[in-house]
Protein backbone atom coordinates (compact mmCIF):
# COMPACT_ATOMS: atom_id res chain seq x y z
CA UNK A 1 0.00 0.00 0.00
CA UNK A 2 1.12 3.57 -0.72
CA UNK A 3 2.69 5.45 2.13
CA UNK A 4 1.14 8.68 3.37
CA UNK A 5 2.68 11.81 4.86
CA UNK A 6 0.80 14.04 7.30
CA UNK A 7 1.86 16.97 9.49
CA UNK A 8 2.35 15.74 13.06
CA UNK A 9 0.12 18.36 14.63
CA UNK A 10 -2.27 21.21 13.86
CA UNK A 11 -4.38 23.66 15.81
CA UNK A 12 -7.72 25.06 14.73
CA UNK A 13 -10.04 27.57 16.37
CA UNK A 14 -13.41 26.30 17.45
CA UNK A 15 -16.09 27.05 14.85
CA UNK A 16 -13.61 27.40 12.00
CA UNK A 17 -12.96 24.90 9.25
CA UNK A 18 -10.15 22.45 9.94
CA UNK A 19 -8.20 21.46 6.85
CA UNK A 20 -5.99 18.42 7.27
CA UNK A 21 -3.58 17.65 4.40
CA UNK A 22 -2.22 14.30 3.35
CA UNK A 23 0.36 13.43 0.73
CA UNK A 24 0.19 10.05 -1.01
CA UNK A 25 2.36 10.61 -4.07
CA UNK A 26 2.87 6.90 -4.77
CA UNK A 27 -0.82 6.02 -4.80
CA UNK A 28 -1.86 3.67 -7.58
CA UNK A 29 -5.04 3.57 -9.61
CA UNK A 30 -6.84 0.95 -7.54
CA UNK A 31 -6.10 2.47 -4.14
CA UNK A 32 -8.60 4.42 -2.08
CA UNK A 33 -7.91 7.22 0.40
CA UNK A 34 -9.47 6.61 3.81
CA UNK A 35 -9.63 8.87 6.83
CA UNK A 36 -10.09 7.69 10.40
CA UNK A 37 -9.71 9.51 13.66
CA UNK A 38 -8.91 8.38 17.17
CA UNK A 39 -10.01 10.29 20.20
CA UNK A 40 -7.80 9.67 23.21
CA UNK A 41 -8.08 6.14 24.65
CA UNK A 42 -10.82 5.11 22.25
CA UNK A 43 -10.96 2.95 19.15
CA UNK A 44 -10.60 4.71 15.79
CA UNK A 45 -13.67 6.05 14.03
CA UNK A 46 -14.24 5.97 10.28
CA UNK A 47 -14.73 9.42 8.77
CA UNK A 48 -14.80 9.24 4.99
CA UNK A 49 -13.14 7.69 1.97
CA UNK A 50 -12.75 8.37 -1.74
CA UNK A 51 -11.15 7.13 -4.93
CA UNK A 52 -10.82 10.17 -7.18
CA UNK A 53 -13.93 12.29 -6.80
CA UNK A 54 -14.49 14.67 -3.94
CA UNK A 55 -16.74 13.24 -1.26
CA UNK A 56 -18.90 14.74 1.46
CA UNK A 57 -20.84 13.19 4.31
CA UNK A 58 -22.32 14.39 7.58
CA UNK A 59 -18.91 14.47 9.24
CA UNK A 60 -16.52 15.89 6.69
CA UNK A 61 -15.52 16.57 3.11
CA UNK A 62 -12.67 14.93 1.26
CA UNK A 63 -10.93 16.80 -1.52
CA UNK A 64 -8.62 14.70 -3.72
CA UNK A 65 -6.35 16.43 -6.22
CA UNK A 66 -6.74 15.56 -9.87
CA UNK A 67 -3.46 13.64 -9.94
CA UNK A 68 -4.54 11.88 -6.71
CA UNK A 69 -1.16 12.51 -5.11
CA UNK A 70 -2.64 14.43 -2.21
CA UNK A 71 -5.90 15.03 -0.41
CA UNK A 72 -7.42 17.27 2.23
CA UNK A 73 -9.92 16.37 4.89
CA UNK A 74 -12.17 19.27 5.80
CA UNK A 75 -14.13 19.49 9.03
CA UNK A 76 -16.38 22.46 8.19
CA UNK A 77 -17.16 23.76 11.69
CA UNK A 78 -14.73 22.29 14.17
CA UNK A 79 -15.85 21.68 17.74
CA UNK A 80 -13.87 20.75 20.83
CA UNK A 81 -15.02 17.15 20.35
CA UNK A 82 -13.10 17.02 17.09
CA UNK A 83 -9.81 17.07 19.00
CA UNK A 84 -8.21 13.76 18.00
CA UNK A 85 -5.48 12.10 15.96
CA UNK A 86 -6.50 11.93 12.31
CA UNK A 87 -5.14 9.18 10.12
CA UNK A 88 -4.98 9.27 6.33
CA UNK A 89 -4.63 5.73 4.97
CA UNK A 90 -4.32 4.44 1.43
CA UNK A 91 -6.04 1.10 0.94
CA UNK A 92 -5.69 -1.24 -1.99
CA UNK A 93 -8.94 -2.36 -3.58
CA UNK A 94 -9.67 -5.86 -2.39
CA UNK A 95 -7.24 -5.65 0.52
CA UNK A 96 -9.00 -4.78 3.72
CA UNK A 97 -5.90 -4.24 5.83
CA UNK A 98 -5.27 -0.78 7.25
CA UNK A 99 -1.73 0.43 7.87
CA UNK A 100 -1.82 3.28 10.35
CA UNK A 101 0.89 5.93 10.16
CA UNK A 102 1.55 8.52 12.83
CA UNK A 103 -1.36 10.74 11.81
CA UNK A 104 -2.04 14.40 12.60
CA UNK A 105 -2.87 15.43 16.14
CA UNK A 106 -5.58 18.06 15.70
CA UNK A 107 -6.29 20.31 18.66
CA UNK A 108 -9.36 22.51 18.58
CA UNK A 109 -8.77 25.73 20.51
CA UNK A 110 -11.73 27.31 22.34
CA UNK B 1 -25.69 0.56 13.21
CA UNK B 2 -22.26 -1.09 12.93
CA UNK B 3 -21.39 -1.24 16.61
CA UNK B 4 -18.44 -3.27 17.84
CA UNK B 5 -17.97 -4.01 21.51
CA UNK B 6 -15.03 -5.35 23.46
CA UNK B 7 -14.91 -7.05 26.81
CA UNK B 8 -13.37 -6.36 29.17
CA UNK B 9 -12.60 -2.67 28.74
CA UNK B 10 -9.62 -3.02 31.04
CA UNK B 11 -7.91 -5.87 32.81
CA UNK B 12 -5.00 -6.29 35.19
CA UNK B 13 -3.35 -9.68 35.40
CA UNK B 14 -0.26 -11.22 36.92
CA UNK B 15 2.73 -12.20 34.87
CA UNK B 16 2.45 -15.76 33.55
CA UNK B 17 -1.33 -15.88 33.42
CA UNK B 18 -3.52 -15.83 30.31
CA UNK B 19 -6.10 -13.22 29.42
CA UNK B 20 -8.98 -13.50 26.98
CA UNK B 21 -10.43 -10.46 25.20
CA UNK B 22 -13.74 -10.67 23.35
CA UNK B 23 -14.74 -8.67 20.30
CA UNK B 24 -18.37 -8.68 19.19
CA UNK B 25 -20.21 -7.09 16.30
CA UNK B 26 -23.52 -6.21 17.93
CA UNK B 27 -25.78 -5.37 15.03
CA UNK B 28 -24.15 -6.85 11.96
CA UNK B 29 -22.39 -9.93 10.71
CA UNK B 30 -18.68 -9.47 10.26
CA UNK B 31 -16.87 -11.12 7.41
CA UNK B 32 -13.50 -10.28 8.81
CA UNK B 33 -12.21 -9.13 12.18
CA UNK B 34 -8.87 -7.51 12.87
CA UNK B 35 -6.81 -7.24 16.03
CA UNK B 36 -4.53 -4.26 16.67
CA UNK B 37 -2.17 -3.32 19.46
CA UNK B 38 -1.29 0.22 20.46
CA UNK B 39 1.49 1.18 22.84
CA UNK B 40 1.40 4.58 24.58
CA UNK B 41 1.97 7.52 22.24
CA UNK B 42 2.28 5.19 19.26
CA UNK B 43 0.06 4.32 16.34
CA UNK B 44 -2.04 1.20 15.93
CA UNK B 45 -0.23 -1.87 14.69
CA UNK B 46 -2.12 -4.70 13.05
CA UNK B 47 -1.52 -8.02 14.76
CA UNK B 48 -3.74 -10.41 12.83
CA UNK B 49 -6.69 -10.82 10.51
CA UNK B 50 -9.33 -13.44 11.18
CA UNK B 51 -12.22 -14.83 9.19
CA UNK B 52 -15.02 -16.89 10.68
CA UNK B 53 -14.24 -20.56 10.73
CA UNK B 54 -10.67 -20.31 9.50
CA UNK B 55 -7.25 -19.76 11.02
CA UNK B 56 -6.10 -16.24 11.62
CA UNK B 57 -3.40 -14.65 9.50
CA UNK B 58 -0.73 -13.07 11.66
CA UNK B 59 1.45 -10.12 10.76
CA UNK B 60 5.18 -10.56 10.65
CA UNK B 61 6.69 -10.57 14.10
CA UNK B 62 3.49 -11.49 15.94
CA UNK B 63 3.74 -14.84 17.73
CA UNK B 64 0.69 -16.92 16.89
CA UNK B 65 1.25 -19.24 19.84
CA UNK B 66 1.27 -16.32 22.23
CA UNK B 67 -1.69 -14.43 20.78
CA UNK B 68 -4.36 -17.02 20.14
CA UNK B 69 -7.24 -15.86 17.99
CA UNK B 70 -10.53 -17.71 17.68
CA UNK B 71 -13.25 -16.55 15.32
CA UNK B 72 -16.06 -18.95 16.08
CA UNK B 73 -18.97 -17.03 14.59
CA UNK B 74 -19.79 -14.09 12.35
CA UNK B 75 -20.23 -11.90 15.42
CA UNK B 76 -17.51 -12.99 17.82
CA UNK B 77 -13.73 -13.13 17.80
CA UNK B 78 -11.52 -13.67 20.81
CA UNK B 79 -7.88 -12.84 21.46
CA UNK B 80 -6.11 -14.76 24.20
CA UNK B 81 -2.78 -13.45 25.42
CA UNK B 82 -1.06 -16.53 26.81
CA UNK B 83 1.58 -16.41 29.53
CA UNK B 84 1.35 -12.65 29.65
CA UNK B 85 4.40 -10.58 30.58
CA UNK B 86 4.72 -6.89 31.47
CA UNK B 87 5.85 -6.08 27.92
CA UNK B 88 2.45 -7.31 26.69
CA UNK B 89 0.81 -4.44 28.53
CA UNK B 90 -0.90 -2.42 25.84
CA UNK B 91 -4.18 -1.18 24.39
CA UNK B 92 -5.75 -3.95 22.28
CA UNK B 93 -8.33 -2.91 19.71
CA UNK B 94 -10.45 -5.01 17.40
CA UNK B 95 -12.31 -4.02 14.27
CA UNK B 96 -14.74 -5.68 11.92
CA UNK B 97 -15.92 -5.32 8.36
CA UNK B 98 -19.51 -5.95 7.38
CA UNK B 99 -20.68 -8.82 5.21
CA UNK B 100 -20.96 -7.59 1.61
CA UNK B 101 -19.51 -4.20 2.57
CA UNK B 102 -15.83 -4.64 3.09
CA UNK B 103 -14.56 -1.10 2.79
CA UNK B 104 -14.98 0.42 6.21
CA UNK B 105 -13.65 -1.04 9.41
CA UNK B 106 -15.73 -0.54 12.53
CA UNK B 107 -13.61 -0.40 15.63
CA UNK B 108 -14.27 -1.52 19.16
CA UNK B 109 -13.55 0.77 22.12
CA UNK B 110 -10.38 -1.10 23.01
CA UNK B 111 -9.16 -3.13 25.98
CA UNK B 112 -6.41 -1.83 28.24
CA UNK B 113 -4.25 -4.73 29.45
CA UNK B 114 -1.83 -4.24 32.31
CA UNK B 115 0.42 -7.14 33.29
CA UNK B 116 2.05 -6.85 36.69
mmCIF file of C-alpha atoms in Angstrom:
data_model
loop_
_atom_site.group_PDB
_atom_site.id
_atom_site.type_symbol
_atom_site.label_atom_id
_atom_site.label_comp_id
_atom_site.label_asym_id
_atom_site.label_seq_id
_atom_site.Cartn_x
_atom_site.Cartn_y
_atom_site.Cartn_z
ATOM 1 C CA UNK A 1 0.000 0.000 0.000
ATOM 2 C CA UNK A 2 1.120 3.566 -0.722
ATOM 3 C CA UNK A 3 2.690 5.453 2.134
ATOM 4 C CA UNK A 4 1.141 8.680 3.373
ATOM 5 C CA UNK A 5 2.675 11.808 4.864
ATOM 6 C CA UNK A 6 0.801 14.035 7.300
ATOM 7 C CA UNK A 7 1.858 16.967 9.489
ATOM 8 C CA UNK A 8 2.349 15.739 13.064
ATOM 9 C CA UNK A 9 0.116 18.356 14.627
ATOM 10 C CA UNK A 10 -2.269 21.207 13.862
ATOM 11 C CA UNK A 11 -4.380 23.658 15.808
ATOM 12 C CA UNK A 12 -7.716 25.060 14.725
ATOM 13 C CA UNK A 13 -10.039 27.573 16.370
ATOM 14 C CA UNK A 14 -13.409 26.299 17.452
ATOM 15 C CA UNK A 15 -16.086 27.047 14.846
ATOM 16 C CA UNK A 16 -13.607 27.403 12.002
ATOM 17 C CA UNK A 17 -12.962 24.900 9.255
ATOM 18 C CA UNK A 18 -10.154 22.447 9.940
ATOM 19 C CA UNK A 19 -8.201 21.458 6.847
ATOM 20 C CA UNK A 20 -5.986 18.424 7.266
ATOM 21 C CA UNK A 21 -3.579 17.654 4.398
ATOM 22 C CA UNK A 22 -2.219 14.298 3.347
ATOM 23 C CA UNK A 23 0.356 13.433 0.726
ATOM 24 C CA UNK A 24 0.193 10.053 -1.007
ATOM 25 C CA UNK A 25 2.360 10.614 -4.072
ATOM 26 C CA UNK A 26 2.872 6.895 -4.772
ATOM 27 C CA UNK A 27 -0.815 6.020 -4.800
ATOM 28 C CA UNK A 28 -1.859 3.670 -7.579
ATOM 29 C CA UNK A 29 -5.036 3.567 -9.607
ATOM 30 C CA UNK A 30 -6.838 0.950 -7.541
ATOM 31 C CA UNK A 31 -6.102 2.474 -4.143
ATOM 32 C CA UNK A 32 -8.601 4.420 -2.080
ATOM 33 C CA UNK A 33 -7.914 7.223 0.396
ATOM 34 C CA UNK A 34 -9.474 6.611 3.807
ATOM 35 C CA UNK A 35 -9.630 8.873 6.826
ATOM 36 C CA UNK A 36 -10.090 7.690 10.400
ATOM 37 C CA UNK A 37 -9.707 9.513 13.663
ATOM 38 C CA UNK A 38 -8.910 8.379 17.175
ATOM 39 C CA UNK A 39 -10.012 10.288 20.203
ATOM 40 C CA UNK A 40 -7.803 9.674 23.214
ATOM 41 C CA UNK A 41 -8.079 6.141 24.649
ATOM 42 C CA UNK A 42 -10.825 5.110 22.251
ATOM 43 C CA UNK A 43 -10.958 2.949 19.151
ATOM 44 C CA UNK A 44 -10.598 4.709 15.794
ATOM 45 C CA UNK A 45 -13.666 6.047 14.027
ATOM 46 C CA UNK A 46 -14.243 5.967 10.276
ATOM 47 C CA UNK A 47 -14.733 9.422 8.768
ATOM 48 C CA UNK A 48 -14.804 9.242 4.986
ATOM 49 C CA UNK A 49 -13.135 7.695 1.972
ATOM 50 C CA UNK A 50 -12.751 8.368 -1.743
ATOM 51 C CA UNK A 51 -11.149 7.128 -4.925
ATOM 52 C CA UNK A 52 -10.817 10.172 -7.182
ATOM 53 C CA UNK A 53 -13.929 12.291 -6.804
ATOM 54 C CA UNK A 54 -14.493 14.673 -3.937
ATOM 55 C CA UNK A 55 -16.735 13.239 -1.259
ATOM 56 C CA UNK A 56 -18.904 14.736 1.461
ATOM 57 C CA UNK A 57 -20.836 13.194 4.315
ATOM 58 C CA UNK A 58 -22.316 14.392 7.580
ATOM 59 C CA UNK A 59 -18.911 14.471 9.242
ATOM 60 C CA UNK A 60 -16.524 15.892 6.690
ATOM 61 C CA UNK A 61 -15.523 16.572 3.115
ATOM 62 C CA UNK A 62 -12.667 14.927 1.263
ATOM 63 C CA UNK A 63 -10.930 16.798 -1.521
ATOM 64 C CA UNK A 64 -8.621 14.700 -3.717
ATOM 65 C CA UNK A 65 -6.353 16.426 -6.221
ATOM 66 C CA UNK A 66 -6.741 15.563 -9.866
ATOM 67 C CA UNK A 67 -3.457 13.643 -9.945
ATOM 68 C CA UNK A 68 -4.538 11.875 -6.709
ATOM 69 C CA UNK A 69 -1.163 12.515 -5.106
ATOM 70 C CA UNK A 70 -2.637 14.433 -2.205
ATOM 71 C CA UNK A 71 -5.900 15.034 -0.414
ATOM 72 C CA UNK A 72 -7.420 17.270 2.226
ATOM 73 C CA UNK A 73 -9.915 16.371 4.890
ATOM 74 C CA UNK A 74 -12.167 19.273 5.803
ATOM 75 C CA UNK A 75 -14.132 19.493 9.035
ATOM 76 C CA UNK A 76 -16.381 22.457 8.194
ATOM 77 C CA UNK A 77 -17.159 23.761 11.693
ATOM 78 C CA UNK A 78 -14.728 22.292 14.172
ATOM 79 C CA UNK A 79 -15.855 21.679 17.735
ATOM 80 C CA UNK A 80 -13.872 20.750 20.829
ATOM 81 C CA UNK A 81 -15.025 17.153 20.348
ATOM 82 C CA UNK A 82 -13.095 17.021 17.089
ATOM 83 C CA UNK A 83 -9.810 17.069 18.997
ATOM 84 C CA UNK A 84 -8.214 13.760 18.003
ATOM 85 C CA UNK A 85 -5.481 12.104 15.963
ATOM 86 C CA UNK A 86 -6.501 11.935 12.312
ATOM 87 C CA UNK A 87 -5.144 9.181 10.120
ATOM 88 C CA UNK A 88 -4.982 9.272 6.330
ATOM 89 C CA UNK A 89 -4.634 5.732 4.973
ATOM 90 C CA UNK A 90 -4.321 4.438 1.435
ATOM 91 C CA UNK A 91 -6.044 1.098 0.939
ATOM 92 C CA UNK A 92 -5.695 -1.244 -1.989
ATOM 93 C CA UNK A 93 -8.942 -2.356 -3.581
ATOM 94 C CA UNK A 94 -9.675 -5.864 -2.392
ATOM 95 C CA UNK A 95 -7.239 -5.654 0.522
ATOM 96 C CA UNK A 96 -9.000 -4.780 3.721
ATOM 97 C CA UNK A 97 -5.895 -4.239 5.828
ATOM 98 C CA UNK A 98 -5.271 -0.785 7.249
ATOM 99 C CA UNK A 99 -1.726 0.429 7.869
ATOM 100 C CA UNK A 100 -1.818 3.284 10.350
ATOM 101 C CA UNK A 101 0.886 5.932 10.155
ATOM 102 C CA UNK A 102 1.545 8.517 12.827
ATOM 103 C CA UNK A 103 -1.364 10.743 11.810
ATOM 104 C CA UNK A 104 -2.036 14.401 12.600
ATOM 105 C CA UNK A 105 -2.875 15.426 16.139
ATOM 106 C CA UNK A 106 -5.584 18.061 15.699
ATOM 107 C CA UNK A 107 -6.292 20.309 18.656
ATOM 108 C CA UNK A 108 -9.364 22.509 18.584
ATOM 109 C CA UNK A 109 -8.769 25.728 20.509
ATOM 110 C CA UNK A 110 -11.734 27.309 22.339
ATOM 111 C CA UNK B 1 -25.690 0.561 13.205
ATOM 112 C CA UNK B 2 -22.257 -1.093 12.931
ATOM 113 C CA UNK B 3 -21.391 -1.242 16.609
ATOM 114 C CA UNK B 4 -18.445 -3.266 17.837
ATOM 115 C CA UNK B 5 -17.966 -4.014 21.507
ATOM 116 C CA UNK B 6 -15.025 -5.354 23.459
ATOM 117 C CA UNK B 7 -14.912 -7.046 26.812
ATOM 118 C CA UNK B 8 -13.365 -6.360 29.175
ATOM 119 C CA UNK B 9 -12.599 -2.665 28.739
ATOM 120 C CA UNK B 10 -9.621 -3.017 31.042
ATOM 121 C CA UNK B 11 -7.907 -5.873 32.809
ATOM 122 C CA UNK B 12 -5.000 -6.290 35.187
ATOM 123 C CA UNK B 13 -3.350 -9.683 35.401
ATOM 124 C CA UNK B 14 -0.264 -11.219 36.920
ATOM 125 C CA UNK B 15 2.730 -12.205 34.871
ATOM 126 C CA UNK B 16 2.449 -15.757 33.551
ATOM 127 C CA UNK B 17 -1.333 -15.878 33.419
ATOM 128 C CA UNK B 18 -3.523 -15.832 30.308
ATOM 129 C CA UNK B 19 -6.104 -13.221 29.422
ATOM 130 C CA UNK B 20 -8.982 -13.495 26.979
ATOM 131 C CA UNK B 21 -10.433 -10.456 25.202
ATOM 132 C CA UNK B 22 -13.736 -10.671 23.353
ATOM 133 C CA UNK B 23 -14.741 -8.668 20.298
ATOM 134 C CA UNK B 24 -18.371 -8.678 19.189
ATOM 135 C CA UNK B 25 -20.207 -7.094 16.303
ATOM 136 C CA UNK B 26 -23.517 -6.209 17.927
ATOM 137 C CA UNK B 27 -25.785 -5.367 15.026
ATOM 138 C CA UNK B 28 -24.151 -6.849 11.957
ATOM 139 C CA UNK B 29 -22.391 -9.932 10.707
ATOM 140 C CA UNK B 30 -18.678 -9.471 10.260
ATOM 141 C CA UNK B 31 -16.871 -11.121 7.409
ATOM 142 C CA UNK B 32 -13.499 -10.284 8.814
ATOM 143 C CA UNK B 33 -12.205 -9.135 12.179
ATOM 144 C CA UNK B 34 -8.874 -7.509 12.870
ATOM 145 C CA UNK B 35 -6.808 -7.237 16.026
ATOM 146 C CA UNK B 36 -4.526 -4.262 16.673
ATOM 147 C CA UNK B 37 -2.169 -3.315 19.462
ATOM 148 C CA UNK B 38 -1.293 0.224 20.457
ATOM 149 C CA UNK B 39 1.486 1.180 22.841
ATOM 150 C CA UNK B 40 1.402 4.585 24.578
ATOM 151 C CA UNK B 41 1.968 7.524 22.240
ATOM 152 C CA UNK B 42 2.283 5.188 19.259
ATOM 153 C CA UNK B 43 0.057 4.323 16.339
ATOM 154 C CA UNK B 44 -2.035 1.197 15.933
ATOM 155 C CA UNK B 45 -0.231 -1.874 14.694
ATOM 156 C CA UNK B 46 -2.123 -4.702 13.048
ATOM 157 C CA UNK B 47 -1.522 -8.025 14.760
ATOM 158 C CA UNK B 48 -3.738 -10.406 12.832
ATOM 159 C CA UNK B 49 -6.693 -10.817 10.515
ATOM 160 C CA UNK B 50 -9.325 -13.445 11.176
ATOM 161 C CA UNK B 51 -12.217 -14.832 9.189
ATOM 162 C CA UNK B 52 -15.020 -16.885 10.676
ATOM 163 C CA UNK B 53 -14.241 -20.563 10.729
ATOM 164 C CA UNK B 54 -10.671 -20.306 9.501
ATOM 165 C CA UNK B 55 -7.251 -19.762 11.017
ATOM 166 C CA UNK B 56 -6.102 -16.236 11.620
ATOM 167 C CA UNK B 57 -3.403 -14.654 9.501
ATOM 168 C CA UNK B 58 -0.732 -13.072 11.665
ATOM 169 C CA UNK B 59 1.448 -10.119 10.756
ATOM 170 C CA UNK B 60 5.177 -10.562 10.646
ATOM 171 C CA UNK B 61 6.694 -10.571 14.097
ATOM 172 C CA UNK B 62 3.487 -11.490 15.937
ATOM 173 C CA UNK B 63 3.743 -14.844 17.728
ATOM 174 C CA UNK B 64 0.687 -16.919 16.887
ATOM 175 C CA UNK B 65 1.247 -19.242 19.840
ATOM 176 C CA UNK B 66 1.274 -16.325 22.232
ATOM 177 C CA UNK B 67 -1.685 -14.428 20.783
ATOM 178 C CA UNK B 68 -4.363 -17.023 20.138
ATOM 179 C CA UNK B 69 -7.245 -15.864 17.994
ATOM 180 C CA UNK B 70 -10.527 -17.707 17.682
ATOM 181 C CA UNK B 71 -13.247 -16.546 15.319
ATOM 182 C CA UNK B 72 -16.055 -18.946 16.077
ATOM 183 C CA UNK B 73 -18.969 -17.031 14.589
ATOM 184 C CA UNK B 74 -19.786 -14.085 12.354
ATOM 185 C CA UNK B 75 -20.226 -11.897 15.422
ATOM 186 C CA UNK B 76 -17.505 -12.993 17.820
ATOM 187 C CA UNK B 77 -13.733 -13.125 17.801
ATOM 188 C CA UNK B 78 -11.517 -13.672 20.813
ATOM 189 C CA UNK B 79 -7.881 -12.843 21.459
ATOM 190 C CA UNK B 80 -6.108 -14.759 24.198
ATOM 191 C CA UNK B 81 -2.784 -13.448 25.421
ATOM 192 C CA UNK B 82 -1.064 -16.528 26.808
ATOM 193 C CA UNK B 83 1.579 -16.412 29.529
ATOM 194 C CA UNK B 84 1.351 -12.646 29.649
ATOM 195 C CA UNK B 85 4.399 -10.576 30.579
ATOM 196 C CA UNK B 86 4.719 -6.892 31.469
ATOM 197 C CA UNK B 87 5.853 -6.085 27.918
ATOM 198 C CA UNK B 88 2.445 -7.314 26.686
ATOM 199 C CA UNK B 89 0.807 -4.437 28.531
ATOM 200 C CA UNK B 90 -0.903 -2.418 25.837
ATOM 201 C CA UNK B 91 -4.184 -1.181 24.386
ATOM 202 C CA UNK B 92 -5.752 -3.946 22.276
ATOM 203 C CA UNK B 93 -8.333 -2.906 19.707
ATOM 204 C CA UNK B 94 -10.448 -5.012 17.400
ATOM 205 C CA UNK B 95 -12.309 -4.019 14.274
ATOM 206 C CA UNK B 96 -14.744 -5.680 11.921
ATOM 207 C CA UNK B 97 -15.915 -5.319 8.360
ATOM 208 C CA UNK B 98 -19.507 -5.952 7.380
ATOM 209 C CA UNK B 99 -20.676 -8.815 5.215
ATOM 210 C CA UNK B 100 -20.957 -7.591 1.610
ATOM 211 C CA UNK B 101 -19.510 -4.203 2.572
ATOM 212 C CA UNK B 102 -15.827 -4.637 3.095
ATOM 213 C CA UNK B 103 -14.556 -1.105 2.788
ATOM 214 C CA UNK B 104 -14.984 0.420 6.213
ATOM 215 C CA UNK B 105 -13.654 -1.039 9.414
ATOM 216 C CA UNK B 106 -15.725 -0.543 12.534
ATOM 217 C CA UNK B 107 -13.607 -0.403 15.634
ATOM 218 C CA UNK B 108 -14.273 -1.518 19.156
ATOM 219 C CA UNK B 109 -13.554 0.766 22.115
ATOM 220 C CA UNK B 110 -10.383 -1.104 23.013
ATOM 221 C CA UNK B 111 -9.165 -3.129 25.977
ATOM 222 C CA UNK B 112 -6.410 -1.829 28.244
ATOM 223 C CA UNK B 113 -4.253 -4.729 29.450
ATOM 224 C CA UNK B 114 -1.829 -4.240 32.315
ATOM 225 C CA UNK B 115 0.420 -7.135 33.287
ATOM 226 C CA UNK B 116 2.046 -6.848 36.693
#
